[in-house]
Amino acid sequence: MALRHLMSPLDFSTGELDKLMDLANDIEKNPDKYAHVCAGKKIATLFYEPSTRTRLSFEAAMLNLGGSVLGFHSSDSSSAAKGESVSDTMRIVSCYADIAAMRHPKEGAPLVASMKSMIPVINAGDGGHQHPTQTLTDLLTIRSLKGHFEGLTIGLCGDLKFGRTVHSLINALSRYDNIRFVLISPEELRVPSYVREAMRAQNIPFEEVVKLDEETMKDLDILYMTRVQKERFFNEEDYLRMKDFYILDKEKMDLAPEKMLVLHPLPRVNEISVDVDNDPRAAYFKQAQYGVYIRMALILTLLGLEVK
Ligand code: NCD
């Protein structure tokens, strides 16, 4: 099998994504069938930036498949602290593991690493650029709970400038018919121009608004909330000014459509109040669970392992 990496959600065709999501749904229904497929296989999680869900769900995914995990969870605890390049690290890790997931603060670092790798490399988030496995998680959540992508109106709210999950999700959803985006952000945190230009080039309808109010929410099928990305701000003052710009609370949810699902890649800070957690439309904890199934499906697919 040819060596294959995952750097962007567009690396998979929509047909391949369907297969991946079908596999994830089967894993959810029949976990025992998959419990030993990866016996003897190892995943390396190479995290140069903090993570809870992404790293642990990759590790849980491999453990659920009967495999093992190794890796590091900060650049201080790896040879990056001594000045080693990601390419050299990846060459070495290729000798120790069968597949790797890498998160790095620099845009493009996992891509550079993949060029020297002998094993599949998964981009687990590169700076403010992309986060393809969060997108796979989001797609599986939407497909499982809504049944389809076509015709959906998706509101993305918060830090659309630095939020890599937003960039990857727009990329991925733009390939389905009659998708419409409502981009809700403060002026300073609008989507980067390359994302806006890509939507224009594909004739994807989108509007940009500042307020998260009844008028904005009235047509939404999905409201995708995001955290203001503190670590990407150049100065603390700007972050403090922006951090509580949006707070989705019970009062706001009372004004939202009955079928509007609320997603969030998590971690949340203040942008969703805990009083929304019990609302039947709050799907963000289920979303985190779907992250394990889709990562199990991804590991199997990139390793070329099939279960009959
Ligand atoms: C996201 C990320 O790392 O980009 N978290 C995640 O992987 N679920 C979102 C965020 O950190 O705000």
Coordinates of C-alpha atoms and ligand atoms in Angstrom, one line a residue:
M1 CA 0.0 0.0 0.0
A2 CA 1.3 3.5 -0.9
L3 CA 2.2 5.6 2.1
R4 CA -0.5 8.1 2.8
H5 CA -0.7 11.1 5.2
L6 CA -3.5 13.3 6.4
M7 CA -2.6 17.0 6.3
S8 CA -5.9 18.6 5.2
P9 CA -9.5 17.3 5.1
L10 CA -9.3 17.7 1.4
D11 CA -6.8 14.9 1.2
F12 CA -9.8 12.5 1.3
S13 CA -12.4 12.6 -1.5
T14 CA -16.0 12.9 -0.4
G15 CA -16.4 9.2 -1.3
E16 CA -13.5 8.3 0.9
L17 CA -14.9 10.4 3.7
D18 CA -18.2 8.5 3.4
K19 CA -16.4 5.2 3.8
L20 CA -14.4 6.5 6.7
M21 CA -17.6 7.7 8.5
D22 CA -19.4 4.4 7.7
L23 CA -16.5 2.6 9.3
A24 CA -16.6 4.9 12.3
N25 CA -20.3 4.2 12.7
D26 CA -19.7 0.4 12.5
I27 CA -16.9 0.8 15.2
E28 CA -19.4 2.6 17.4
K29 CA -21.9 -0.2 17.0
N30 CA -19.5 -3.2 17.2
P31 CA -16.5 -2.2 19.2
D32 CA -15.6 -5.9 20.0
K33 CA -15.1 -6.6 16.3
Y34 CA -12.2 -4.1 16.3
A35 CA -10.7 -4.8 19.7
H36 CA -7.5 -6.6 18.4
V37 CA -7.0 -5.4 14.8
C38 CA -4.0 -3.3 15.7
A39 CA -2.3 -5.8 18.0
G40 CA 1.5 -5.2 17.8
K41 CA 1.0 -1.8 16.1
K42 CA 2.1 1.5 17.7
I43 CA 1.0 5.1 17.4
A44 CA 3.4 7.9 18.2
T45 CA 1.7 11.1 19.5
L46 CA 4.2 14.0 18.9
F47 CA 2.6 17.0 20.6
Y48 CA 4.6 20.3 20.6
E49 CA 1.5 22.1 21.9
P50 CA -1.0 21.5 24.7
S51 CA -3.9 19.1 24.0
T52 CA -6.4 17.0 26.0
R53 CA -9.0 15.6 23.5
T54 CA -6.9 15.2 20.4
R55 CA -3.9 13.5 22.0
L56 CA -5.9 11.3 24.4
S57 CA -8.5 10.4 21.7
F58 CA -5.7 9.3 19.4
E59 CA -4.3 7.2 22.2
A60 CA -7.7 5.8 23.3
A61 CA -8.4 5.0 19.6
M62 CA -5.2 3.0 19.3
L63 CA -5.7 1.3 22.6
N64 CA -9.3 0.4 21.7
L65 CA -7.9 -1.3 18.5
G66 CA -5.5 -3.4 20.6
G67 CA -2.4 -1.4 19.8
S68 CA 0.0 0.6 21.9
V69 CA 1.1 4.3 22.2
L70 CA 4.3 6.2 22.7
G71 CA 5.1 9.9 22.4
F72 CA 5.6 13.2 24.1
H73 CA 3.2 15.9 25.1
S74 CA 5.4 19.1 25.0
S75 CA 8.3 20.4 23.1
D76 CA 10.3 20.7 26.4
S77 CA 10.2 17.0 27.0
S78 CA 11.5 16.1 23.5
S79 CA 14.7 16.8 21.7
A80 CA 13.0 19.9 20.1
A81 CA 14.3 21.6 23.3
K82 CA 17.9 20.7 22.1
G83 CA 17.1 22.1 18.6
E84 CA 16.2 19.0 16.7
S85 CA 14.2 19.6 13.5
V86 CA 10.7 18.0 13.0
S87 CA 12.1 16.2 10.0
D88 CA 14.9 14.5 12.0
T89 CA 12.4 13.7 14.8
M90 CA 10.0 12.1 12.3
R91 CA 12.8 10.0 10.7
I92 CA 13.6 8.6 14.1
V93 CA 10.0 8.0 15.1
S94 CA 9.5 6.2 11.8
C95 CA 11.8 3.5 13.3
Y96 CA 9.8 3.2 16.5
A97 CA 6.1 3.4 15.5
D98 CA 3.7 2.5 12.7
I99 CA 1.8 5.7 12.5
A100 CA 2.2 9.2 14.0
A101 CA 0.0 12.1 14.9
M102 CA 1.7 15.5 15.2
R103 CA 0.6 18.8 16.7
H104 CA 2.8 21.8 16.2
P105 CA 2.5 25.6 16.8
K106 CA 4.1 26.3 13.3
E107 CA 1.8 26.1 10.2
G108 CA 3.1 23.4 7.9
A109 CA 5.3 21.6 10.4
P110 CA 3.5 18.2 10.1
L111 CA 3.7 18.5 6.3
V112 CA 7.5 19.1 6.5
A113 CA 7.8 16.1 8.9
S114 CA 5.7 13.9 6.6
M115 CA 8.2 14.4 3.7
K116 CA 10.9 12.6 5.6
S117 CA 8.6 10.0 7.2
M118 CA 8.4 6.3 6.4
I119 CA 5.1 6.0 8.3
P120 CA 1.7 7.8 7.9
V121 CA 1.7 11.2 9.5
I122 CA -1.5 12.8 10.7
N123 CA -1.7 16.6 11.2
A124 CA -3.2 16.9 14.7
G125 CA -3.3 20.8 14.4
D126 CA -0.7 23.1 12.9
G127 CA -0.7 26.6 14.3
G128 CA -3.7 28.6 13.2
H129 CA -3.9 26.7 9.9
Q130 CA -5.7 23.3 9.8
H131 CA -7.0 20.6 12.1
P132 CA -8.2 17.9 9.8
T133 CA -9.1 15.2 12.4
Q134 CA -11.2 17.7 14.3
T135 CA -13.0 18.2 11.0
L136 CA -13.5 14.5 10.5
T137 CA -15.0 14.5 14.1
D138 CA -17.3 17.4 13.2
L139 CA -18.4 15.8 10.0
L140 CA -19.2 12.5 11.7
T141 CA -21.1 14.4 14.4
I142 CA -23.1 16.3 11.8
R143 CA -23.8 13.3 9.6
S144 CA -24.8 11.1 12.6
L145 CA -27.1 13.7 14.2
K146 CA -28.5 15.5 11.1
G147 CA -28.2 12.6 8.5
H148 CA -26.8 14.7 5.7
F149 CA -24.6 17.8 4.8
E150 CA -26.5 19.0 1.7
G151 CA -28.5 22.2 2.2
L152 CA -27.3 23.0 5.7
T153 CA -26.8 26.5 7.0
I154 CA -23.8 26.5 9.3
G155 CA -23.0 29.4 11.7
L156 CA -19.4 29.6 12.9
C157 CA -18.9 31.9 15.8
G158 CA -16.0 33.3 17.7
D159 CA -12.3 33.4 16.7
L160 CA -12.6 32.7 13.0
K161 CA -9.2 34.2 12.3
F162 CA -7.0 32.0 14.4
G163 CA -9.4 29.0 14.8
R164 CA -7.9 26.2 12.7
T165 CA -10.9 24.0 13.3
V166 CA -13.0 26.6 11.5
H167 CA -10.7 26.8 8.5
S168 CA -10.7 23.0 8.1
L169 CA -14.4 22.7 8.5
I170 CA -15.2 25.4 5.9
N171 CA -12.8 23.6 3.6
A172 CA -14.5 20.3 4.0
L173 CA -18.1 21.4 4.0
S174 CA -17.6 23.6 0.9
R175 CA -17.7 20.4 -1.2
Y176 CA -21.3 19.6 -0.4
D177 CA -24.3 21.0 -2.3
N178 CA -26.2 24.0 -1.1
I179 CA -24.1 24.7 1.9
R180 CA -24.4 28.2 3.3
F181 CA -22.1 29.8 6.0
V182 CA -22.9 32.5 8.5
L183 CA -19.6 33.8 9.9
I184 CA -20.1 35.4 13.2
S185 CA -17.1 37.2 14.7
P186 CA -15.8 40.6 15.9
E187 CA -14.3 42.6 13.1
E188 CA -10.7 41.8 14.3
L189 CA -11.3 38.0 14.2
R190 CA -12.9 37.5 10.8
V191 CA -11.8 34.5 8.7
P192 CA -8.4 35.0 6.9
S193 CA -8.7 36.3 3.4
Y194 CA -7.5 33.0 1.9
V195 CA -10.5 31.3 3.4
R196 CA -12.9 34.0 2.2
E197 CA -11.4 33.9 -1.3
A198 CA -11.7 30.1 -1.5
M199 CA -15.4 30.4 -0.7
R200 CA -15.9 33.1 -3.3
A201 CA -14.1 31.0 -5.9
Q202 CA -16.4 28.1 -5.3
N203 CA -19.6 30.3 -5.2
I204 CA -20.4 29.3 -1.7
P205 CA -22.9 31.7 -0.2
F206 CA -21.7 33.2 3.1
E207 CA -22.3 36.3 5.1
E208 CA -20.2 37.9 7.8
V209 CA -22.0 39.4 10.9
V210 CA -20.9 40.6 14.3
K211 CA -23.9 39.9 16.5
L212 CA -25.0 36.5 17.7
D213 CA -28.7 37.3 18.1
E214 CA -32.1 35.9 17.2
E215 CA -31.9 37.3 13.7
T216 CA -28.5 35.7 13.1
M217 CA -29.5 32.3 14.5
K218 CA -33.0 32.0 12.9
D219 CA -31.9 30.0 9.9
L220 CA -29.0 28.0 11.4
D221 CA -29.0 24.2 11.4
I222 CA -25.7 24.2 13.2
L223 CA -24.0 26.7 15.5
Y224 CA -20.3 26.0 15.8
M225 CA -18.9 27.9 18.7
T226 CA -15.2 28.4 19.1
R227 CA -12.8 29.6 21.8
V228 CA -10.8 32.8 21.4
Q229 CA -7.3 31.5 20.7
K230 CA -5.4 33.2 23.4
E231 CA -2.0 31.6 22.5
R232 CA -2.1 33.1 19.0
F233 CA -2.6 36.7 20.1
F234 CA 0.3 39.1 19.9
N235 CA -0.7 41.1 22.9
E236 CA -2.7 40.2 26.1
E237 CA -4.8 43.4 25.9
D238 CA -6.4 42.4 22.6
Y239 CA -7.2 39.0 24.0
L240 CA -8.8 40.4 27.1
R241 CA -10.9 42.7 25.0
M242 CA -12.1 39.8 22.8
K243 CA -12.4 36.8 25.1
D244 CA -15.9 37.3 26.3
F245 CA -17.3 38.8 23.1
Y246 CA -19.8 35.9 22.7
I247 CA -21.4 34.0 25.5
L248 CA -24.0 31.5 24.5
D249 CA -26.3 31.0 27.5
K250 CA -29.7 29.7 28.2
E251 CA -31.4 33.0 27.4
K252 CA -29.8 33.0 23.9
M253 CA -30.7 29.4 23.4
D254 CA -34.3 30.3 24.1
L255 CA -34.2 32.5 21.0
A256 CA -32.6 29.8 18.8
P257 CA -34.3 27.4 16.4
E258 CA -35.6 24.2 18.0
K259 CA -33.4 22.0 15.7
M260 CA -30.2 24.1 15.8
L261 CA -27.4 21.8 17.1
V262 CA -24.6 23.5 19.1
L263 CA -21.1 22.1 18.3
H264 CA -17.7 23.2 19.8
P265 CA -14.4 21.5 19.3
L266 CA -13.6 22.2 23.0
P267 CA -12.0 23.3 25.3
R268 CA -14.5 26.0 26.1
V269 CA -13.7 28.9 28.2
N270 CA -16.6 31.3 28.7
E271 CA -18.2 31.1 25.2
I272 CA -20.8 28.5 26.2
S273 CA -22.3 28.8 29.6
V274 CA -22.6 25.5 31.5
D275 CA -26.4 26.1 31.8
V276 CA -26.5 25.1 28.0
D277 CA -25.0 21.7 28.7
N278 CA -28.3 20.0 29.4
D279 CA -30.1 21.5 26.4
P280 CA -30.9 18.6 24.0
R281 CA -29.4 20.7 21.2
A282 CA -26.0 20.8 22.9
A283 CA -23.9 18.2 21.0
Y284 CA -20.4 19.1 22.0
F285 CA -19.8 16.3 24.5
K286 CA -21.2 13.7 22.0
Q287 CA -18.9 15.3 19.4
A288 CA -15.8 14.5 21.6
Q289 CA -17.0 10.9 21.8
Y290 CA -17.3 10.7 18.0
G291 CA -13.7 11.9 17.9
V292 CA -12.6 8.5 19.1
Y293 CA -14.6 6.5 16.6
I294 CA -13.4 8.5 13.6
R295 CA -9.7 8.4 14.8
M296 CA -10.1 4.6 15.1
A297 CA -11.4 4.5 11.5
L298 CA -8.6 6.8 10.4
I299 CA -5.8 4.7 11.9
L300 CA -7.2 1.5 10.3
T301 CA -7.6 3.3 6.9
L302 CA -4.1 4.8 6.9
L303 CA -2.5 1.5 8.0
G304 CA -4.5 -0.4 5.3
L305 CA -6.1 -2.7 7.9
E306 CA -9.5 -4.3 7.1
V307 CA -11.9 -6.1 9.4
K308 CA -14.2 -8.6 7.7
Ligands
NCD1 C1 -9.1 22.8 19.1 C2 -7.7 23.0 18.6 O1 -6.7 22.5 19.2 O2 -7.6 23.7 17.6 N1 -9.1 21.8 20.2 C3 -9.3 20.5 19.8 O3 -8.4 19.9 19.2 N2 -10.4 19.9 20.2 C4 -9.8 24.0 19.5 C5 -9.2 25.0 20.5 O4 -8.2 24.7 21.1 O5 -9.9 26.0 20.8

